[in-house]
Coordinates of C-alpha atoms and ligand atoms in Angstrom, one line a residue:
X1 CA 29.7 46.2 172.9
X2 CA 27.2 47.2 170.5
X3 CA 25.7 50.3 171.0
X4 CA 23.3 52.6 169.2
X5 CA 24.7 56.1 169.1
X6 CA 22.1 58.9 168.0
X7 CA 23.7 61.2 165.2
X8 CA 23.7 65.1 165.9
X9 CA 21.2 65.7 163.6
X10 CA 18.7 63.3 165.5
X11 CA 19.1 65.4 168.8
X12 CA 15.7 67.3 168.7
X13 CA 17.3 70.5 170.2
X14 CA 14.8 72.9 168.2
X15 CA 12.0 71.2 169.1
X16 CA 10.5 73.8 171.7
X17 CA 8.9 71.4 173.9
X18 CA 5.8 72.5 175.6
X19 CA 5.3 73.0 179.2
X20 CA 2.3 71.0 179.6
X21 CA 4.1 68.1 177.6
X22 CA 6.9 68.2 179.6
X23 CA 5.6 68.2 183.0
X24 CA 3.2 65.1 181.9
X25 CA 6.4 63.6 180.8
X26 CA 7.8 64.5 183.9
X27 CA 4.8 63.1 185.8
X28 CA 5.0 60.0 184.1
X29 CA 9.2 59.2 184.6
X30 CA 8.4 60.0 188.3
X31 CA 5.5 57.4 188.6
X32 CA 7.7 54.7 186.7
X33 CA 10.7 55.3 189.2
X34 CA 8.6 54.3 191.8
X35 CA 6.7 51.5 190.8
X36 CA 9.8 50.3 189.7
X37 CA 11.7 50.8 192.7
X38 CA 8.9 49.2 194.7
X39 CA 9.5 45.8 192.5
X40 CA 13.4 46.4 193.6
X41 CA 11.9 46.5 197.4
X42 CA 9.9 43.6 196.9
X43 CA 12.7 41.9 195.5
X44 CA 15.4 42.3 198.0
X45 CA 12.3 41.4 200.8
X46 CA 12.4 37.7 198.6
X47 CA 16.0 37.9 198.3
X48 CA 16.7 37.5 195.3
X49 CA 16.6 41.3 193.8
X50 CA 19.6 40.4 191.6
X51 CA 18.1 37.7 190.0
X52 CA 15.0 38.6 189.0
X53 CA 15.3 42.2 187.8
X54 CA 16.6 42.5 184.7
X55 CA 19.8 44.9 183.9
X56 CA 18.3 47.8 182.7
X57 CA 15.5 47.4 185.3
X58 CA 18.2 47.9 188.1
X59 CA 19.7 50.5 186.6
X60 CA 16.3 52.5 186.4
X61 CA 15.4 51.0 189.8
X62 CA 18.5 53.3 190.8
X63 CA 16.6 56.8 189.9
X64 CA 14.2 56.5 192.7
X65 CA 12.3 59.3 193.6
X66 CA 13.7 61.9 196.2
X67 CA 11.7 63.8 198.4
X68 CA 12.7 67.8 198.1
X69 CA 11.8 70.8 199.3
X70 CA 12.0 74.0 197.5
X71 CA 14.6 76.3 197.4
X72 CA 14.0 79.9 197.5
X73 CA 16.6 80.9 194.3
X74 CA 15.6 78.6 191.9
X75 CA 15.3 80.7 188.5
X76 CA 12.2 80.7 186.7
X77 CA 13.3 80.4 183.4
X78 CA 12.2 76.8 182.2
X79 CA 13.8 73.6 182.9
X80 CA 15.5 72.0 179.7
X81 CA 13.7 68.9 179.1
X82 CA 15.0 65.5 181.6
X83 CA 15.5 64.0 178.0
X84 CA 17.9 66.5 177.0
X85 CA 19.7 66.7 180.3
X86 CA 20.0 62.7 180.6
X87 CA 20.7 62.5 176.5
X88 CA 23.0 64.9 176.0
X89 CA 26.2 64.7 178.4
X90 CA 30.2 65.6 179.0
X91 CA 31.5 62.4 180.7
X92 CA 34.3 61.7 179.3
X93 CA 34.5 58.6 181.5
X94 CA 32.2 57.1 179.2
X95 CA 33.2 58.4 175.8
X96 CA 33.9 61.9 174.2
X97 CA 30.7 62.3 172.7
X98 CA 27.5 63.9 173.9
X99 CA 25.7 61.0 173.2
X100 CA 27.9 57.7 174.4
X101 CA 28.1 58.3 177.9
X102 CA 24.3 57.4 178.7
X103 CA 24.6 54.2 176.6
X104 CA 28.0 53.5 178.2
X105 CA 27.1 54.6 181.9
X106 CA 23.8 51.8 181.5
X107 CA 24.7 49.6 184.4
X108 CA 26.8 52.0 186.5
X109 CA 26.5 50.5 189.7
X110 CA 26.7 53.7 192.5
X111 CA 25.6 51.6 195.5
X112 CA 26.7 50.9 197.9
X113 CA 29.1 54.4 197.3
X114 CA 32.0 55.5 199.7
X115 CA 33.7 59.2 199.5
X116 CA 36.8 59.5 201.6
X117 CA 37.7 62.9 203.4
X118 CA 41.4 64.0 203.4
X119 CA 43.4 66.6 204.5
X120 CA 42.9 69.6 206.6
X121 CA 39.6 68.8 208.7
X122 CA 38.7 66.9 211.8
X123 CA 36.2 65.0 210.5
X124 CA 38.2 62.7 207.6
X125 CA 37.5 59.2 206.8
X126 CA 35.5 57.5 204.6
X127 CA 32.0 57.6 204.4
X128 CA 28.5 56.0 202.8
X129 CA 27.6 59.0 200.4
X130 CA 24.0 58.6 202.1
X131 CA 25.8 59.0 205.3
X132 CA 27.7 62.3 204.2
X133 CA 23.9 63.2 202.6
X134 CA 21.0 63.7 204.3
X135 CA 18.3 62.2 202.7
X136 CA 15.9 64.5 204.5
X137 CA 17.8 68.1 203.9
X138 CA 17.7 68.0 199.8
X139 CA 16.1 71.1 198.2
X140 CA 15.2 71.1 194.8
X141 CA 17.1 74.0 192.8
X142 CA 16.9 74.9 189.6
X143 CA 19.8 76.8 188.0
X144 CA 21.8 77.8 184.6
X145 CA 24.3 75.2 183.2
X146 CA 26.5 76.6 180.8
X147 CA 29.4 74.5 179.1
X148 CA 32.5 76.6 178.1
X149 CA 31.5 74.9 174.8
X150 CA 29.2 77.2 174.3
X151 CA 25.9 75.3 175.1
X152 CA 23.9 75.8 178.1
X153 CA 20.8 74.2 180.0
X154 CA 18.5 74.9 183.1
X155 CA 18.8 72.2 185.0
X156 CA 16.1 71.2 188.5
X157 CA 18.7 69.7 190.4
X158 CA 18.5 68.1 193.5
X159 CA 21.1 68.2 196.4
X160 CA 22.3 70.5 199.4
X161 CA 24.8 73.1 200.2
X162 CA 28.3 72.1 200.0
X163 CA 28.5 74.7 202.8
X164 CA 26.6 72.5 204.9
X165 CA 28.9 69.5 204.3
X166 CA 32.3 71.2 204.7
X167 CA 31.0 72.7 208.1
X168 CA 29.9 69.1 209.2
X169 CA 33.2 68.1 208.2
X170 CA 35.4 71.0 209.9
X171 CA 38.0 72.3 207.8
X172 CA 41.5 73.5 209.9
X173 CA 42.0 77.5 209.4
X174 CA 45.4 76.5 207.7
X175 CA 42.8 74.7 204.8
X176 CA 42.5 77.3 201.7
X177 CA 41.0 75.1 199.3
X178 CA 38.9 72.0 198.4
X179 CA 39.6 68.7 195.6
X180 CA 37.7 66.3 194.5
X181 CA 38.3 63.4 192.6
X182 CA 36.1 61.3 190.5
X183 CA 36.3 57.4 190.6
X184 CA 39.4 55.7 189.0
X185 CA 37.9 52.4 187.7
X186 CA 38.5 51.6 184.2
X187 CA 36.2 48.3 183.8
X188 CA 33.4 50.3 184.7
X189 CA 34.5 53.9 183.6
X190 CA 35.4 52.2 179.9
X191 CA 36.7 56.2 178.7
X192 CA 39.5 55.9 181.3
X193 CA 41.3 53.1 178.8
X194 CA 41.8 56.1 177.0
X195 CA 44.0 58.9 178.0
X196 CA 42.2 61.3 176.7
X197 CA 42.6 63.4 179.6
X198 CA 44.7 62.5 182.9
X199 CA 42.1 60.3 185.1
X200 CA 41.4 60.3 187.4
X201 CA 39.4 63.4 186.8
X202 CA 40.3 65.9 189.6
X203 CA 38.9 69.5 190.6
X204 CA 38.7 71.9 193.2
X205 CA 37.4 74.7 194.5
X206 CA 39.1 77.7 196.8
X207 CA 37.5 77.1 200.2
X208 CA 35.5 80.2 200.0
X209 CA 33.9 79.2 196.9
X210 CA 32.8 76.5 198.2
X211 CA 31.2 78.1 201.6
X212 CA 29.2 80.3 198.5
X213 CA 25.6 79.4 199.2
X214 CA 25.0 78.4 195.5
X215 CA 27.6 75.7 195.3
X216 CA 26.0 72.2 195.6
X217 CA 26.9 69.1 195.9
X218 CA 23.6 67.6 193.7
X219 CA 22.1 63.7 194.1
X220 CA 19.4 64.2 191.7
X221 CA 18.1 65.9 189.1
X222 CA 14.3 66.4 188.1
X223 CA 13.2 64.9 191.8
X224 CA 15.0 61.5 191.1
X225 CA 18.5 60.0 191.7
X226 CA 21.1 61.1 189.4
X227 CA 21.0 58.8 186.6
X228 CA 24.8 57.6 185.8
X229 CA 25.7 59.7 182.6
X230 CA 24.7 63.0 185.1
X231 CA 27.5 61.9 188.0
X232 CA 25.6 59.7 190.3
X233 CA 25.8 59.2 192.9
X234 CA 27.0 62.5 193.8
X235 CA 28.6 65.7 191.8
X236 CA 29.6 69.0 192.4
X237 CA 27.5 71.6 190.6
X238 CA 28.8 75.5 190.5
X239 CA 26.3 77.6 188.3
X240 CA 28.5 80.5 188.1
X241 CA 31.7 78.8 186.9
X242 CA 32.0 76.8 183.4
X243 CA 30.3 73.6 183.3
X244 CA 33.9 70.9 183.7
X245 CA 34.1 72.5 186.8
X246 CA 31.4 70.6 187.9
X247 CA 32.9 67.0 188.4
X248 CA 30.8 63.9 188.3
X249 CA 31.0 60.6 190.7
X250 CA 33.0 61.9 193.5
X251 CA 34.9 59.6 195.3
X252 CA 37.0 61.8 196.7
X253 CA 37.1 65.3 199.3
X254 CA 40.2 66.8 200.1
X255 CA 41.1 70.2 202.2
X256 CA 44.5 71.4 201.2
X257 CA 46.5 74.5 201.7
X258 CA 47.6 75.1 198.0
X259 CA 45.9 75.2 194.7
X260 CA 44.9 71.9 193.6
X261 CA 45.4 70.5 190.0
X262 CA 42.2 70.5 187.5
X263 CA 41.5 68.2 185.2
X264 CA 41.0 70.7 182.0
X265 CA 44.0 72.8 183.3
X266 CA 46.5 70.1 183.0
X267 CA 45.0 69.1 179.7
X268 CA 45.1 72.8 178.1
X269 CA 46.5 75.4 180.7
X270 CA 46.3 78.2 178.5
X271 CA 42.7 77.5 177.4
X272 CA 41.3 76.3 181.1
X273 CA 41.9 78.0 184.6
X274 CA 41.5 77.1 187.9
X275 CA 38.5 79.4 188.3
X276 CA 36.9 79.1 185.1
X277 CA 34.4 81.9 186.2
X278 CA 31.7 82.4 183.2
X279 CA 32.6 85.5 181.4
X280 CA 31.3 86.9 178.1
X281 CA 34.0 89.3 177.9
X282 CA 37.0 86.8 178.2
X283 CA 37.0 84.5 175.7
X284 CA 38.5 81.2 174.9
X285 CA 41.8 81.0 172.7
X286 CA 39.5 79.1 169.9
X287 CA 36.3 81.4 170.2
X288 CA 33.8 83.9 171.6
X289 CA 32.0 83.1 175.2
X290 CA 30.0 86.3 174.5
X291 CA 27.1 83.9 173.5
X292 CA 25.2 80.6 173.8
X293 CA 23.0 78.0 172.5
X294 CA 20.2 77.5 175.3
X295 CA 19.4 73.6 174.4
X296 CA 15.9 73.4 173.3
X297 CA 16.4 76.9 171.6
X298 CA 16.8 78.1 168.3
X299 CA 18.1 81.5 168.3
X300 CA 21.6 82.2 170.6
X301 CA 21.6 83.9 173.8
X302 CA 23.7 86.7 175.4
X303 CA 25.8 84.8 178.1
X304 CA 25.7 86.8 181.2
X305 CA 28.1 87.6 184.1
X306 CA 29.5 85.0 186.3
X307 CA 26.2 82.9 184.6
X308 CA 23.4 85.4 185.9
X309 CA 24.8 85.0 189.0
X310 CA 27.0 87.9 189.7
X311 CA 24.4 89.2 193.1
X312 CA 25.5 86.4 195.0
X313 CA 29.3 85.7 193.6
X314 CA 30.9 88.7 192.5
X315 CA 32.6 89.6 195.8
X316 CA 34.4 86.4 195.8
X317 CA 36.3 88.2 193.3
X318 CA 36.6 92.0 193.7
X319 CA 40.2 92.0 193.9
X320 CA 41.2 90.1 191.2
X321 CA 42.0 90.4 187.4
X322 CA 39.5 88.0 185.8
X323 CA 42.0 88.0 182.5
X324 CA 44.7 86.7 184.5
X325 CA 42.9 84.6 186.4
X326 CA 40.3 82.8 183.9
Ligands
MTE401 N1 34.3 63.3 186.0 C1 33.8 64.1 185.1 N2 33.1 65.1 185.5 C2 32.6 66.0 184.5 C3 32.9 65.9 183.2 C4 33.7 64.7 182.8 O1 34.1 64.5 181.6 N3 34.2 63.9 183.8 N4 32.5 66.8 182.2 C5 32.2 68.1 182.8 C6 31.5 69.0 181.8 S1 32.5 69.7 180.6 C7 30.2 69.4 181.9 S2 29.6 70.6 180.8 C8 29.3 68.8 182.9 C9 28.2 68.1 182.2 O2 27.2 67.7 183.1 P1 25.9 67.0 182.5 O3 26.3 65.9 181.6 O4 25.2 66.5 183.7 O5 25.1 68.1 181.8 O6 30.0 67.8 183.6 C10 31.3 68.1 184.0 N5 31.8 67.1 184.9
MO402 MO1 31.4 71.5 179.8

């Protein structure tokens, strides 16, 4: 396959864009979802969607607009640009690079879209993601991204609690922890025909985490479905940890009384935890997390405590050595 891969030095990350020219942008990527997804409606009404939509007409069709309310913690710093957030992308599914995996991921096809429950709960199985999510419950919340690369973004997801899931699903007392597992599926994941890292990609969470109001389990991002490159049709996003911890295309939930593997932790276990808690004052093996690059920015930021976040997560870890356990 032939495919156009923008150089680093095309990426327009120092051009500040302005407000009022992002939110038109913003108006206008809304406006085409839904005409487009309209012509998908009409489509399947004649029967024949498949035919006469074009490819990358269904694979837009796909971000259709999602209906939100707002979420009272979203920070009001400003949303990196939905070009930079659907441009510039870990997913190593679909090639190491920041830009492959949104040329590679064209196409993804995340419907219909089945996640099966395991372990310790009552309620295990599998399920329609749109049956696990309710379409009507999604709040729009912007929050920090930051990569343990060093870059970081503000991103206006859309999704709901993971709380709210895992208490719908009814973890057992004896369960201490939750997986997850992205999709295994090397046709369409063309990254997993290298083992660049063990696939599939797994992650997890300790239980408690996870009942932590801020951990989300997003659908969509700048009011639309999760284009591919960004996990559709559902990831985990967990502002106050390192960016990987977030894992994209879940197919997978399990409740389990012991510490699961993580992905970046079998790779490299002495430069990736299991917690992977942002930290200024721990710092990789290879270099400083004391700073970032804000995408979009030009001078570096000072990276702050669990993200910005430490109000609402710090108690998680009061007893614990954050060295030790990185
Ligand atoms: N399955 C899977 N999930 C993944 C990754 C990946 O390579 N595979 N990369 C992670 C990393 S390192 C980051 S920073 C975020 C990037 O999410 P974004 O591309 O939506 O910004 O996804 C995380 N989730
Ligand atoms: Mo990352």
């Amino acid at each position: 396959m032939l495919i156009k891969i923008k150089k680093s030095y095309d990426l327009s990350e120092n051009d500040v864009t302005p407000e009022q020219l992002f939110r038109a942008r913003r108006r206008f990527l809304n406006i085409g979802a839904a005409s487009l997804s309209g012509a998908a409606l009409s489509g399947i009404a004649g029967g024949i969607a498949g035919s006469i939509l074009s490819a990358p007409a269904r694979a837009r069709a796909a971000g259709a607009p999602l209906a939100t309310s707002k979420w009272s913690g979203s920070t009001d710093e400003a949303p990196t640009d939905f070009e930079s957030i659907t441009t510039y992308n870990n997913f190593y599914e679909f090639g190491t690079s920041k830009e492959a995996p949104r040329f590679n991921a064209e196409g993804f096809v995340t419907s219909p879209w089945t996640v099966e429950v395991a372990g310790l709960a009552k309620n295990t199985g599998t399920f329609d993601v749109w049956d696990l999510i309710d379409r009507n419950k999604l709040e729009e919340r912007i929050y920090r991204h930051r990569c343990v690369e060093t870059w970081s973004m503000v991103v206006p997801w859309v999704g709901v609690a993971l709380a709210d899931i895992i208490k719908r699903l009814e973890p057992q007392s004896s369960a201490k922890y939750v997986a997850f597992q992205t999709l295994f599926d090397p046709e369409r994941m063309p990254g997993q025909k290298r083992a660049v890292l063990q696939w599939p990609y797994v992650e997890g969470l300790r239980l408690d985490e996870a009942m932590n109001p801020l951990a989300l389990l997003a659908v969509g991002v700048y009011g639309q479905e999760l284009p591919p490159q960004n996990g559709a049709p559902i990831r985990l996003v967990v502002p106050w940890k390192y960016g990987f911890k977030g894992i994209k295309s879940i197919v997978k939930i399990e409740f389990s009384e012991n510490e699961p593997p993580t992905s970046w932790n079998i790779s490299a276990p002495n430069e990736y935890g299991f917690y992977a808690n942002v930290n200024p004052n721990v710092s990789h093996p290879r270099w400083s997390q004391a700073k970032e690059r804000r995408i979009g920015e030009f001078l570096r930021r000072e990276t702050l405590m669990f993200n910005g976040y430490a109000d609402e997560v710090a108690s998680l870890y009061s007893n614990m050595d954050l060295e030790k356990y990185f």
